[in-house]
XYZ file of C-alpha atoms in Angstrom:
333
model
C 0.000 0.000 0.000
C 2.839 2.413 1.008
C 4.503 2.225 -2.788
C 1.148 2.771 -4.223
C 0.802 5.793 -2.317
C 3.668 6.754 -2.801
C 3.737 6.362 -6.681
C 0.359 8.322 -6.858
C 1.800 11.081 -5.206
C 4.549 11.511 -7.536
C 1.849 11.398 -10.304
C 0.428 14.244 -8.585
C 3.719 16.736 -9.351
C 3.483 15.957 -12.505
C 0.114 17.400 -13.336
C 1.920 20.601 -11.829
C 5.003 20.717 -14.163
C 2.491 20.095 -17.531
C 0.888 23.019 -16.256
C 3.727 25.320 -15.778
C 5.369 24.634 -19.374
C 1.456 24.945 -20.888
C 1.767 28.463 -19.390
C 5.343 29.230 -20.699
C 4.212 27.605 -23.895
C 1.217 29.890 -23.656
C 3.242 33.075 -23.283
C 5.715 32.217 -25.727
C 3.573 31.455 -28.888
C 1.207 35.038 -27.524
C 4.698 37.025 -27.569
C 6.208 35.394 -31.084
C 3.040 36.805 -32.616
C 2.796 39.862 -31.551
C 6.442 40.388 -32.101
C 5.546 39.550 -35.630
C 2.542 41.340 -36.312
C 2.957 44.619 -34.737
C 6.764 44.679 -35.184
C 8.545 42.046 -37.618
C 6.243 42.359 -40.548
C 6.634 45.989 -41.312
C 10.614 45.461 -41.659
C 9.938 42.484 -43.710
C 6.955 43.850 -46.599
C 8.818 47.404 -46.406
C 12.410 45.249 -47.138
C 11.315 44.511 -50.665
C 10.815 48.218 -51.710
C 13.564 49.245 -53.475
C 14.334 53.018 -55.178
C 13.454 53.337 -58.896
C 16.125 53.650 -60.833
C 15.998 57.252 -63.366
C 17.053 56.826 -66.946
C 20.305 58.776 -67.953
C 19.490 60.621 -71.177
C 22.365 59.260 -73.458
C 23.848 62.540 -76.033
C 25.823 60.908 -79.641
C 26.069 57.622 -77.865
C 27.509 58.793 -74.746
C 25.658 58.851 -71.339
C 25.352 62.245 -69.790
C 26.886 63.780 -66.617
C 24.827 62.004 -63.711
C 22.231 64.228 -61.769
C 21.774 64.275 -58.505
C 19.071 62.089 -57.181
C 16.354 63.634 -54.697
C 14.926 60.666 -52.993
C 11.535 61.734 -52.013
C 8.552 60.135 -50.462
C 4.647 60.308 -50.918
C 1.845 59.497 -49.015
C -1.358 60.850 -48.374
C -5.016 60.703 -46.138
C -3.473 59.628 -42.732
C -6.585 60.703 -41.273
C -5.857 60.633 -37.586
C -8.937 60.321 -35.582
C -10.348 63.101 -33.612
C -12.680 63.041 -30.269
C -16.160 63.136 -31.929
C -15.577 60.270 -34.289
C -12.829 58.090 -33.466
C -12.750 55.612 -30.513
C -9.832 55.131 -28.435
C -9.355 51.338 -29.970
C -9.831 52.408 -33.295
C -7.213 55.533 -32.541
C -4.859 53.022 -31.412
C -5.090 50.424 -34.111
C -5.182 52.649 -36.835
C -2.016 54.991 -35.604
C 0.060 52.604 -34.439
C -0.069 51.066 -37.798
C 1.163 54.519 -39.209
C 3.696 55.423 -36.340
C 5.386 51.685 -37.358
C 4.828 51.910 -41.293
C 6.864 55.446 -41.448
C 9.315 54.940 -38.803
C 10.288 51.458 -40.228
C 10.607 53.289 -43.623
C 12.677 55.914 -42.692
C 15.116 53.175 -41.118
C 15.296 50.944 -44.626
C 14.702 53.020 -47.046
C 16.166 57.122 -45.978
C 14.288 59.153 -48.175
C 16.168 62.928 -48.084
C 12.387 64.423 -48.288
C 8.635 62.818 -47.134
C 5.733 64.788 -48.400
C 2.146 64.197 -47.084
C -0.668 65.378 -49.588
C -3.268 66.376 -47.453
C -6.142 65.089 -45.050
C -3.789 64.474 -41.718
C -6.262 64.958 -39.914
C -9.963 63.557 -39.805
C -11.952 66.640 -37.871
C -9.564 69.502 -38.532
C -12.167 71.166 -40.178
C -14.350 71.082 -37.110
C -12.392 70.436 -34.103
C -11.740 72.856 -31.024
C -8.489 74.141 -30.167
C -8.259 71.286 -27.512
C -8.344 68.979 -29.715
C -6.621 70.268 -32.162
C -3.751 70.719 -29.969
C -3.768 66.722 -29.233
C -4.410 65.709 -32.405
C -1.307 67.879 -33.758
C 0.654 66.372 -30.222
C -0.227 62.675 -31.729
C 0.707 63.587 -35.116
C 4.327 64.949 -33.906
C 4.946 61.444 -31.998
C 3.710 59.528 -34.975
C 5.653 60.986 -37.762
C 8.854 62.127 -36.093
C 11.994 62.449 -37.958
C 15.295 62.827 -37.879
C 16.823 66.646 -38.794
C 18.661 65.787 -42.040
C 14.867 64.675 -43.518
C 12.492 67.265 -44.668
C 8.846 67.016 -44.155
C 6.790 69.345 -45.902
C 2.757 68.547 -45.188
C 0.050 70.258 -47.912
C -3.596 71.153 -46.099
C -6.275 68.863 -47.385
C -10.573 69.329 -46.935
C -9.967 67.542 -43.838
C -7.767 69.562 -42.162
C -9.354 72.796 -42.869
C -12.832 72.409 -44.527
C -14.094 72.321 -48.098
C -14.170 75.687 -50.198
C -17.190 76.687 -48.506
C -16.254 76.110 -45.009
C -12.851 76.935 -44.730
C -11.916 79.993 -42.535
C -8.830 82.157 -42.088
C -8.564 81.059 -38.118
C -8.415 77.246 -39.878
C -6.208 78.428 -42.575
C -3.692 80.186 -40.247
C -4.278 77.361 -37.654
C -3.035 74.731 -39.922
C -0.149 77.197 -41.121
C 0.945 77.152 -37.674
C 2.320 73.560 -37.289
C 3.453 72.940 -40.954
C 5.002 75.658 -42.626
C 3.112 77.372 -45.381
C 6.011 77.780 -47.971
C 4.318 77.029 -51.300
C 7.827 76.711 -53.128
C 10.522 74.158 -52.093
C 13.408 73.498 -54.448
C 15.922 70.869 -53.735
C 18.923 69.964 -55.900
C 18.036 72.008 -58.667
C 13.920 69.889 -58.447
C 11.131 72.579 -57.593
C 8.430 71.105 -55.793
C 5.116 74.000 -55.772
C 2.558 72.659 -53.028
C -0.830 73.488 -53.476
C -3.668 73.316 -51.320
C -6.366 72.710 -54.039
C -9.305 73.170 -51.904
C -8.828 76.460 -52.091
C -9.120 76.832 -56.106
C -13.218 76.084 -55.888
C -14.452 79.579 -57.414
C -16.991 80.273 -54.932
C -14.695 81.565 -52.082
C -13.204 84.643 -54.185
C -11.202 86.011 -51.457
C -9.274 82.588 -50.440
C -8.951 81.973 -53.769
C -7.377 85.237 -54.950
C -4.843 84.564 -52.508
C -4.206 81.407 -53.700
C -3.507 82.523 -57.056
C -1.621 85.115 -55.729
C 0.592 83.030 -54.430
C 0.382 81.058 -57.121
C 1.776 83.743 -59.480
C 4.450 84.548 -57.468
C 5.859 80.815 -57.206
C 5.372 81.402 -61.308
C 7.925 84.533 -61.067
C 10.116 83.109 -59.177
C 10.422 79.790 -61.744
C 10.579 81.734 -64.391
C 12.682 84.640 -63.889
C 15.335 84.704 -66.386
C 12.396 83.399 -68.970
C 9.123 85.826 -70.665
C 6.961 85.363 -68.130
C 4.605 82.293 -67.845
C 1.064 83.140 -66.787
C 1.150 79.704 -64.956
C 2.888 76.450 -64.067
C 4.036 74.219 -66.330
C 4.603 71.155 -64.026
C 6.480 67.748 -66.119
C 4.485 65.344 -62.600
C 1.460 66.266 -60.726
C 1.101 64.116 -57.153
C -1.958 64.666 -55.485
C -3.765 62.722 -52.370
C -7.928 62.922 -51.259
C -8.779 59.734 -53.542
C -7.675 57.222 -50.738
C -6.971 55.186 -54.180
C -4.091 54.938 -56.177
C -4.783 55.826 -59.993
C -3.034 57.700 -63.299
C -4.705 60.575 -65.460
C -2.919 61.923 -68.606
C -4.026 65.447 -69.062
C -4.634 66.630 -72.252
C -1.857 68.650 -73.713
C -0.619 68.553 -70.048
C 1.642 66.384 -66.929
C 0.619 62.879 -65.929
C -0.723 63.188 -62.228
C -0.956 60.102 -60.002
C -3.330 60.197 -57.248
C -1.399 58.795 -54.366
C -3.402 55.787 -51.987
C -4.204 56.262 -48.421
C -1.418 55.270 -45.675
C -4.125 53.809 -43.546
C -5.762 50.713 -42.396
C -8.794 52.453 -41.771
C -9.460 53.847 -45.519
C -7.516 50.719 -47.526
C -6.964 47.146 -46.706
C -3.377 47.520 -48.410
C -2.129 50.999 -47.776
C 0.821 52.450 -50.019
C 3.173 54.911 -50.356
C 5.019 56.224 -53.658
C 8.761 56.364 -53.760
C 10.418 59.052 -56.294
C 13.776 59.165 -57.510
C 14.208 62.773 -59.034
C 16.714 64.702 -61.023
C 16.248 68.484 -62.704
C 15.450 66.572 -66.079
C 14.193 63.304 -65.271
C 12.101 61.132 -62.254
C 10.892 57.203 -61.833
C 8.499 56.434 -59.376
C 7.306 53.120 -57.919
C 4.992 51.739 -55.034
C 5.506 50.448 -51.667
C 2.828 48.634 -50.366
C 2.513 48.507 -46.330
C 1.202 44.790 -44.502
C -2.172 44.274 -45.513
C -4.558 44.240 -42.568
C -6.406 40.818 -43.517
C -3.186 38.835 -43.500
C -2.709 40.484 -39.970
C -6.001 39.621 -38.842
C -5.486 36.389 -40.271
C -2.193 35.591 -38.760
C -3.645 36.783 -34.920
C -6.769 34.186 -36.026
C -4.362 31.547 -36.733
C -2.364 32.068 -33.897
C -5.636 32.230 -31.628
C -6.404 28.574 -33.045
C -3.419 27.319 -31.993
C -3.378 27.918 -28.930
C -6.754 26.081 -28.874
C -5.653 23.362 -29.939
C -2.338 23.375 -27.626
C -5.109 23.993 -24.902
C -7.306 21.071 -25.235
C -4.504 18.930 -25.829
C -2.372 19.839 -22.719
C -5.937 18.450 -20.940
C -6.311 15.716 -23.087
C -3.347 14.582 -21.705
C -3.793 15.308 -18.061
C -7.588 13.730 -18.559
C -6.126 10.410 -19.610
C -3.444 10.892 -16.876
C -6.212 11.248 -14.235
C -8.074 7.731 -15.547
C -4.886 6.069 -15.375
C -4.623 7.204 -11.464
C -8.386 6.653 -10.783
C -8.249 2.919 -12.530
C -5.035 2.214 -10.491
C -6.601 3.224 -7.446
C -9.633 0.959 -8.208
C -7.864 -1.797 -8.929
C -8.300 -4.593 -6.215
C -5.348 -5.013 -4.007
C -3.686 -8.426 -3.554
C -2.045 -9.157 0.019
């Protein structure tokens, strides 16, 4: 009797130890994944972007003197939530995504200049100057940057109203945080930012002083030329579609509408890379993680540890008939 006791009892640590490495098990497969998805998988889909390559115009069979490359980023519609419409899950979902889609970019890929083409905000058109305040505080934490990289930010309907609502307190509001400099030329590439909101004819004064401005970027292009009554741009880029797309204008530039860099308006968010010289660009797109293949890995995942569940007490279920039966067993003397 005293050895079947004391087997049983040894039986009983057991139990004990299965639990403790189900738990570390547990803990382990939980951490690997969100290692993964919230960390790993940004470095690995932004890994494969690579920066176009620009054509060298060749002259009588000879290639000519290499340009120097700008390496310039797009993106557009971040959309941060506000107060009135965003929840606090949603907020952090959605901006988290961002805050490790641009920081894991800047690391790989160093782009000398990242423009954003309007919309950073979701209720900048309506929201108070508390929440503006934390909205612009968020935005500064998400999309930080190292000196030696320029970020130059163009005001879309979002962030200060459609034609008919916009206001001067918006307008200057906006002006505030990003700098309102509607000319910025960079190794001999001039980049004219336009906030095309305000080009809807029926808001004359706002208007006017677009064109104004507008003009005088025009004077200062084309000073040593007759003058040019307005821009002749060889690339439009321009943001607000939340889709990615081409249009040829007539007699005019190609523009490409640039995709949304959020979750919350695209399933596979994008950016477009530029590589750009005074005669010449190539652009290409870098696609962020899609969400579903998140969602799916986290499902995944979540099934596994299912099935690791129910099988760790599978085992400790057939452990416990093989102590009950032994303890039924009739004893011999």
């Amino acid at each position: 009797v005293a050895m079947i006791r004391l087997g049983f009892g040894r039986r009983n640590v057991r139990p004990l130890k299965r639990r403790s490495s189900l738990l570390l098990k547990l803990i382990a497969v939980v951490f690997a994944v969100l290692l993964f998805c919230e960390f790993l998988i940004y470095y690995l889909v932004i890994f494969r972007c690579d920066w176009p390559e620009v054509k060298t115009p060749a002259y009588d069979g000879k290639q000519a003197t290499l340009e120097p490359v700008l390496r310039a980023m797009f993106l557009a519609d971040t959309h941060l939530l506000g107060e009135i419409r965003g929840h606090w899950l949603d907020k952090l979902r959605r901006e988290w995504q961002m805050e490790r889609a641009f920081q894991t970019a800047l690391w790989l890929l160093q782009p000398e200049v990242v423009f954003i083409l309007g919309d950073v905000f979701d209720e900048g058109k309506w929201s108070s100057p508390k929440a503006w305040a934390d909205d612009v505080e968020r935005f500064q934490k998400m999309f930080r940057h190292p000196s030696h990289v320029q970020l130059k930010v163009v005001a879309g309907n979002h962030d200060i109203g459609f034609h008919y609502e916009m206001t001067t307190y918006k307008i200057k509001r906006f002006e505030k945080v990003f700098n309102s400099e509607r000319l910025f030329s960079w190794k001999g590439i001039n980049f004219v930012m336009v906030n095309s909101v305000a080009l809807e004819g029926d808001r004359c004064t706002l208007c006017s002083r677009e064109e104004a401005e507008l003009l005088a970027v025009s004077h200062r292009l084309n000073c040593s030329r007759e003058l040019l009554w307005w821009l002749q741009p060889r690339l439009v880029l321009s943001g607000h579609t939340h889709s990615g797309c081409e249009v040829l204008h007539a007699g005019g530039p190609l523009e490409l509408s640039v995709p949304s860099f959020s979750w919350r308006n695209r399933n596979n968010p994008s950016f477009i890379m530029g590589s750009i010289t005074s005669t010449g660009h190539a652009l290409s797109k870098c696609y962020l993680p899609r969400e579903d293949m998140v969602l799916i890995t986290y499902c995944g995942a979540a099934g596994f540890l299912v099935v690791l569940i129910f099988a760790h007490f599978e085992r400790l279920a057939s452990h416990f008939l093989f102590g009950w039966n032994l303890l039924r067993k009739p004893r011999t003397m």
